[in-house]
Amino acid sequence: MLKVQDKGVHQCDSGWVPVFVDQDKSISLMSIGFLLEKPDDAVVWRGPKKNALIKQFISDVTWGDLDFLIVDTPPGTSDEHISTVESLRPYKPLGAVLVTTPQAVSIGDVRRELTFCKKTGLRVIGIVENMSGFVCPHCLECTNLFSKGGGEELARHAGVPFLGCVPLDPQLTQSLEEGRDFIQEFPKSSAFPALAHIAQQILDRTSPQGS
Amino acid sequence: MAEEDPGAAAPPHGCPGTSSAQAGRAAACQGCPNQGLCAGPAPAPDPAIEEIKEKMKTVKHKILVLSGKGGVGKSTFSAHLAHGLAEDETKQIALLDTDICGPSIPKIMGIEGEQVHQSGSGWSPVYVEENLCVMSVGFLLSGPDDAVIWRGPKKNGMIKQFLRDVDWGEIDYLIVDTPPGTSDEHLSIVQYLSSSHIDGAVIITTPQEISLQDVRKEINFCHKVKLPIIGVVENMSGFICPKCKIESQIFPPTTGGAEKMCQNLNISLLGKVPLDPQIGKSCDQGQSFFSEIPESPATSSYRNIIQRIQEYCGLHHSQEKLSNQGME
Ligand SMILES: Nc1ncnc2c1ncn2[C@@H]1O[C@H](COP(=O)(O)OP(=O)(O)OP(=O)(O)O)[C@@H](O)[C@H]1O
Ligand SMILES: [Mg+2]
Ligand SMILES: [Zn+2]
């Protein structure tokens, strides 16, 4: 998605050097995708191997001085999640952002994820509802492809902040496919103000003065 | 990990995979932090594999539903494959949900909150109709907020129990829904069924390259574990605006979609299912959209796909029978 799929990870004396996404080196990235020989290689690993790699990603990568470390996870409440929370615990993570689509089938998974956060003592920064509505580019009719409002309702029910809805924008998909910087390429997209607003709220809620 | 020499923590180039006989022993394993774990004493084959083989003697066809990415419609597909096959009242259908941490099948099948009963011969699955039964970890939870926070080995134990200890009875089709990816659940199901013959896997994807990338990994996984691929289903391919009736690509097939990928890899494309908001609604309400919206293009597309899967299974079954009888 960030158009760095052909880059490799280098080793230095102090560990693995992450891949930089931009010229200014303001965003660095680490992924198992960089460690595969061929892009189509499947990583067929059971839990213990995945856990070992996650621990290495946190302890053996030369992250340097970071303001924020964002960790993307697979769905569920299993090895990757337990290991990530365990390895980050000494660094006092700010919390978790839970992303859902609006329909009940997806909300069900987030309810279980909320329980995971509670049980592992991870603060919930808030819930984001993604793929909320689709505006037809031909007639501007908005259709809720996957219903609407489930995320907000869940946030209220669970007593956690609701950070906002992001509409479904095929241009977003297209730009991610091409690995372009969404924020730079699509300031006019309907998803842009929504994402910017959510980012600001996360900043506000996690700044030392706030919350 | 921190005190380990990072130079020794070599990336897994050429990793033979944990299930390989070479695990921990291949040249590539030298220096891998998991070498010890992988090499371990070669595990004796799990006796459960034989027990499961016995159990599965009354199960004619077994179909796995896989995907690379999450949220592409595996569970929706599995549920509707089950509904579609069960329309033939002479056939017995079973649906097994192996998504231990995200069991959505009970909701989609409209049986959330049901409990599994213990009978003399094992756990009884939950019946949706006389000829359609379901098993899911969801039936073992205390409520919708209950989470299964388990690492791999416990999930594997559960899958073993689902195959070995459930009172499946005489079944024509066993459909296995899986979580996304290629990890514990997938390895376990393939391993536990290794003596029981799986007809094959159906792989679900959406049309965009980000999703197809993961499908290629899934296909490589199938080749690695020698799991036949029945075919690929492209889901959410195109959306027809209810107002102006013009089609939009919600997940644009920038690299030619599943069609091109299947051509390149010589795999069958079973069909394309359009995005229809009614499908999501039906799933949320636990109803089959075959009966809710029989005229939708999504319904007819689904029906064609189901027919092709039936044909595939029928064909392979009769081929097997013929070769067993040693006649043409
Ligand atoms: N063709 C379609 N049109 C509209 N909605 C769909 C379609 N297919 C699936 N959906 C909806 O998309 C959502 C995701 O589907 P589903 O839960 O089946 O995906 P999954 O691959 O099983 O996800 P997971 O990886 O989390 O198990 C569901 O709400 C489902 O109702
Ligand atoms: Mg699912
Ligand atoms: Zn329109």
Coordinates of C-alpha atoms in Angstrom, one line a residue, chain B residues 10-257:
Chain B
A10 CA 18.2 -14.1 10.3
P11 CA 15.1 -13.4 8.2
P12 CA 13.3 -16.6 7.2
H13 CA 14.7 -16.8 3.7
G14 CA 13.9 -20.2 2.3
C15 CA 12.1 -21.3 5.5
P16 CA 10.8 -24.8 4.8
G17 CA 7.7 -24.2 7.0
T18 CA 6.9 -25.6 10.4
S19 CA 5.0 -28.6 9.0
S20 CA 7.8 -29.7 6.7
A21 CA 10.0 -32.7 7.5
Q22 CA 12.8 -30.2 7.0
A23 CA 11.6 -27.9 9.7
G24 CA 14.5 -26.8 11.8
R25 CA 16.9 -28.9 9.7
A26 CA 17.1 -27.2 6.4
A27 CA 20.2 -25.0 5.6
A28 CA 17.9 -21.9 5.8
C29 CA 17.1 -22.8 9.4
Q30 CA 20.7 -22.2 10.6
G31 CA 20.5 -19.3 13.0
C32 CA 16.8 -18.9 12.9
P33 CA 15.6 -18.1 16.4
N34 CA 13.0 -20.8 16.0
Q35 CA 15.3 -23.5 14.9
G36 CA 15.0 -25.3 18.3
L37 CA 11.3 -25.0 18.3
C38 CA 10.9 -26.3 14.8
A39 CA 13.5 -29.1 14.9
G40 CA 12.4 -30.4 18.3
P41 CA 12.0 -34.2 18.5
A42 CA 10.1 -35.1 15.4
P43 CA 6.5 -35.3 16.7
A44 CA 4.9 -38.7 16.4
P45 CA 1.8 -38.5 14.2
D46 CA -1.2 -37.4 16.3
P47 CA -3.4 -40.5 17.0
A48 CA -6.3 -38.2 16.4
I49 CA -5.7 -38.3 12.7
E50 CA -6.7 -42.0 12.6
E51 CA -9.7 -41.4 14.9
I52 CA -10.8 -38.5 12.7
K53 CA -10.4 -40.8 9.6
E54 CA -12.9 -43.2 11.2
K55 CA -15.3 -40.4 12.1
M56 CA -15.1 -39.0 8.6
K57 CA -16.0 -42.3 6.9
T58 CA -19.7 -41.1 7.0
V59 CA -18.8 -37.7 5.5
K60 CA -18.8 -37.9 1.7
H61 CA -17.5 -34.5 0.6
K62 CA -15.3 -32.0 2.4
I63 CA -14.9 -28.5 1.2
L64 CA -12.7 -25.8 2.8
V65 CA -13.5 -22.1 2.3
L66 CA -10.3 -20.0 2.4
S67 CA -9.2 -16.4 1.8
G68 CA -6.1 -14.4 2.0
K69 CA -7.5 -11.1 3.3
G70 CA -10.1 -10.8 6.0
G71 CA -13.6 -9.6 5.5
V72 CA -13.9 -10.6 1.8
G73 CA -17.0 -12.8 2.4
K74 CA -15.8 -16.3 3.4
S75 CA -18.4 -16.8 6.1
T76 CA -21.2 -15.4 3.9
F77 CA -20.1 -17.7 1.1
S78 CA -19.8 -20.8 3.4
A79 CA -23.2 -20.1 4.9
H80 CA -24.9 -19.7 1.5
L81 CA -23.1 -22.7 0.0
A82 CA -24.6 -24.7 2.9
H83 CA -28.1 -23.2 2.3
G84 CA -27.9 -23.8 -1.4
L85 CA -26.8 -27.4 -1.0
A86 CA -29.4 -28.1 1.6
E87 CA -32.2 -27.2 -0.8
D88 CA -31.9 -30.8 -2.0
E89 CA -33.7 -32.4 0.9
T90 CA -32.1 -35.8 0.2
K91 CA -28.7 -34.4 1.1
Q92 CA -27.3 -33.8 4.6
I93 CA -25.2 -30.7 5.0
A94 CA -22.8 -29.8 7.8
L95 CA -21.1 -26.4 8.3
L96 CA -18.1 -26.2 10.6
D97 CA -16.8 -22.8 11.7
T98 CA -13.1 -23.0 12.4
D99 CA -12.7 -19.2 13.0
I100 CA -12.1 -19.7 16.7
C101 CA -11.5 -16.0 17.6
G102 CA -14.1 -14.6 15.2
P103 CA -17.0 -17.0 15.0
S104 CA -19.6 -15.2 12.8
I105 CA -21.4 -18.3 11.4
P106 CA -23.9 -18.5 14.2
K107 CA -25.1 -15.0 13.5
I108 CA -25.2 -15.4 9.8
M109 CA -27.1 -18.7 10.2
G110 CA -29.5 -17.1 12.6
I111 CA -28.6 -19.4 15.5
E112 CA -26.7 -17.0 17.8
G113 CA -27.1 -17.9 21.4
E114 CA -27.7 -21.6 20.8
Q115 CA -25.9 -24.1 22.9
V116 CA -24.2 -27.4 22.0
H117 CA -25.5 -30.5 23.8
Q118 CA -23.5 -33.4 24.9
S119 CA -24.8 -36.7 23.8
G120 CA -23.5 -40.2 24.5
S121 CA -21.6 -40.2 21.2
G122 CA -20.2 -36.7 21.4
W123 CA -21.2 -33.1 21.0
S124 CA -24.4 -32.6 19.0
P125 CA -24.2 -29.9 16.3
V126 CA -27.0 -27.2 16.2
Y127 CA -29.6 -27.9 13.5
V128 CA -30.8 -25.0 11.3
E129 CA -33.0 -27.3 9.3
E130 CA -33.5 -31.0 9.3
N131 CA -30.7 -31.6 6.8
L132 CA -28.4 -28.7 7.8
C133 CA -26.3 -28.6 11.0
V134 CA -23.7 -26.2 12.3
M135 CA -20.8 -26.4 14.7
S136 CA -19.0 -23.3 16.0
V137 CA -17.0 -22.1 19.0
G138 CA -19.7 -19.4 19.2
F139 CA -22.0 -22.0 20.7
L140 CA -19.6 -22.5 23.6
L141 CA -19.4 -18.9 24.6
S142 CA -21.4 -17.2 27.4
G143 CA -22.5 -14.2 25.3
P144 CA -21.7 -11.9 22.4
D145 CA -19.0 -10.1 24.4
D146 CA -17.2 -13.2 25.4
A147 CA -13.8 -13.4 23.6
V148 CA -11.7 -16.4 22.9
I149 CA -8.2 -15.1 23.7
W150 CA -6.2 -18.2 22.8
R151 CA -2.9 -18.9 21.2
G152 CA -2.4 -21.5 18.5
P153 CA -2.2 -24.7 20.4
K154 CA -5.5 -24.2 22.2
K155 CA -7.2 -23.3 18.9
N156 CA -5.8 -26.5 17.3
G157 CA -7.1 -28.5 20.2
M158 CA -10.6 -27.1 19.6
I159 CA -10.4 -27.9 15.9
K160 CA -9.4 -31.4 16.7
Q161 CA -12.4 -31.8 19.0
F162 CA -14.7 -30.4 16.3
L163 CA -13.6 -33.1 13.9
R164 CA -13.3 -36.0 16.3
D165 CA -15.8 -35.4 19.0
V166 CA -18.8 -34.0 17.2
D167 CA -21.6 -36.4 16.4
W168 CA -21.7 -35.6 12.7
G169 CA -23.6 -38.6 11.5
E170 CA -24.2 -39.3 7.8
I171 CA -23.2 -36.2 5.9
D172 CA -23.0 -35.5 2.1
Y173 CA -21.2 -32.2 2.3
L174 CA -19.0 -30.9 5.2
I175 CA -18.2 -27.2 4.6
V176 CA -15.4 -25.7 6.6
D177 CA -15.3 -22.0 7.1
T178 CA -11.9 -20.7 8.1
P179 CA -10.3 -17.4 9.4
P180 CA -8.2 -15.5 6.9
G181 CA -4.6 -16.4 6.3
T182 CA -2.4 -19.4 6.4
S183 CA -1.7 -20.2 10.0
D184 CA -2.6 -22.6 12.8
E185 CA -6.2 -23.2 12.0
H186 CA -5.4 -24.0 8.3
L187 CA -2.5 -26.2 9.0
S188 CA -4.5 -28.1 11.7
I189 CA -7.5 -28.7 9.6
V190 CA -5.5 -30.0 6.7
Q191 CA -3.3 -32.1 9.0
Y192 CA -6.2 -33.6 10.9
L193 CA -8.0 -34.4 7.7
S194 CA -4.8 -35.7 6.0
S195 CA -6.1 -39.3 6.0
S196 CA -9.7 -38.4 5.3
H197 CA -9.6 -36.9 1.7
I198 CA -10.6 -33.3 1.3
D199 CA -12.4 -32.6 -2.0
G200 CA -10.7 -29.3 -2.2
A201 CA -10.7 -25.6 -1.3
V202 CA -12.7 -22.7 -2.6
I203 CA -10.8 -19.4 -2.3
I204 CA -12.7 -16.1 -1.9
T205 CA -11.3 -12.8 -2.9
T206 CA -12.3 -9.2 -3.8
P207 CA -11.2 -7.8 -7.1
Q208 CA -8.5 -5.4 -6.1
E209 CA -4.8 -6.2 -6.2
I210 CA -4.3 -5.8 -2.4
S211 CA -6.6 -8.8 -2.0
L212 CA -5.3 -10.8 -4.9
Q213 CA -1.8 -10.5 -3.5
D214 CA -2.9 -12.5 -0.5
V215 CA -4.8 -15.0 -2.6
R216 CA -1.6 -15.9 -4.4
K217 CA -0.1 -16.7 -1.0
E218 CA -3.2 -18.7 -0.2
I219 CA -2.8 -20.6 -3.5
N220 CA 0.9 -21.3 -2.7
F221 CA -0.2 -22.6 0.7
C222 CA -2.6 -25.0 -1.0
H223 CA 0.1 -26.3 -3.3
K224 CA 2.5 -26.6 -0.3
V225 CA 0.1 -28.8 1.7
K226 CA -1.2 -30.6 -1.5
L227 CA -4.8 -29.3 -1.1
P228 CA -6.7 -29.4 -4.4
I229 CA -8.2 -26.0 -5.4
I230 CA -11.8 -26.3 -6.6
G231 CA -11.7 -22.6 -7.8
V232 CA -11.8 -19.0 -6.9
V233 CA -14.8 -16.8 -6.3
E234 CA -14.6 -13.1 -6.9
N235 CA -16.9 -11.4 -4.4
M236 CA -18.1 -7.8 -4.2
S237 CA -17.2 -7.4 -7.8
G238 CA -19.1 -4.3 -9.0
F239 CA -22.0 -2.5 -7.5
I240 CA -25.1 -1.4 -9.4
C241 CA -26.5 1.9 -8.1
P242 CA -30.1 1.4 -7.1
K243 CA -31.0 4.9 -8.4
C244 CA -29.2 5.3 -11.8
K245 CA -28.5 1.6 -12.4
I246 CA -24.9 2.3 -13.5
E247 CA -22.3 -0.1 -12.2
S248 CA -19.4 1.2 -10.1
Q249 CA -16.3 -0.7 -9.1
I250 CA -16.1 -0.4 -5.4
F251 CA -12.8 -2.4 -5.2
P252 CA -11.3 -1.6 -8.6
P253 CA -9.7 -4.6 -10.3
T254 CA -6.6 -2.6 -11.2
T255 CA -4.7 -5.7 -12.3
G256 CA -7.5 -7.5 -14.1
G257 CA -9.2 -8.9 -11.0

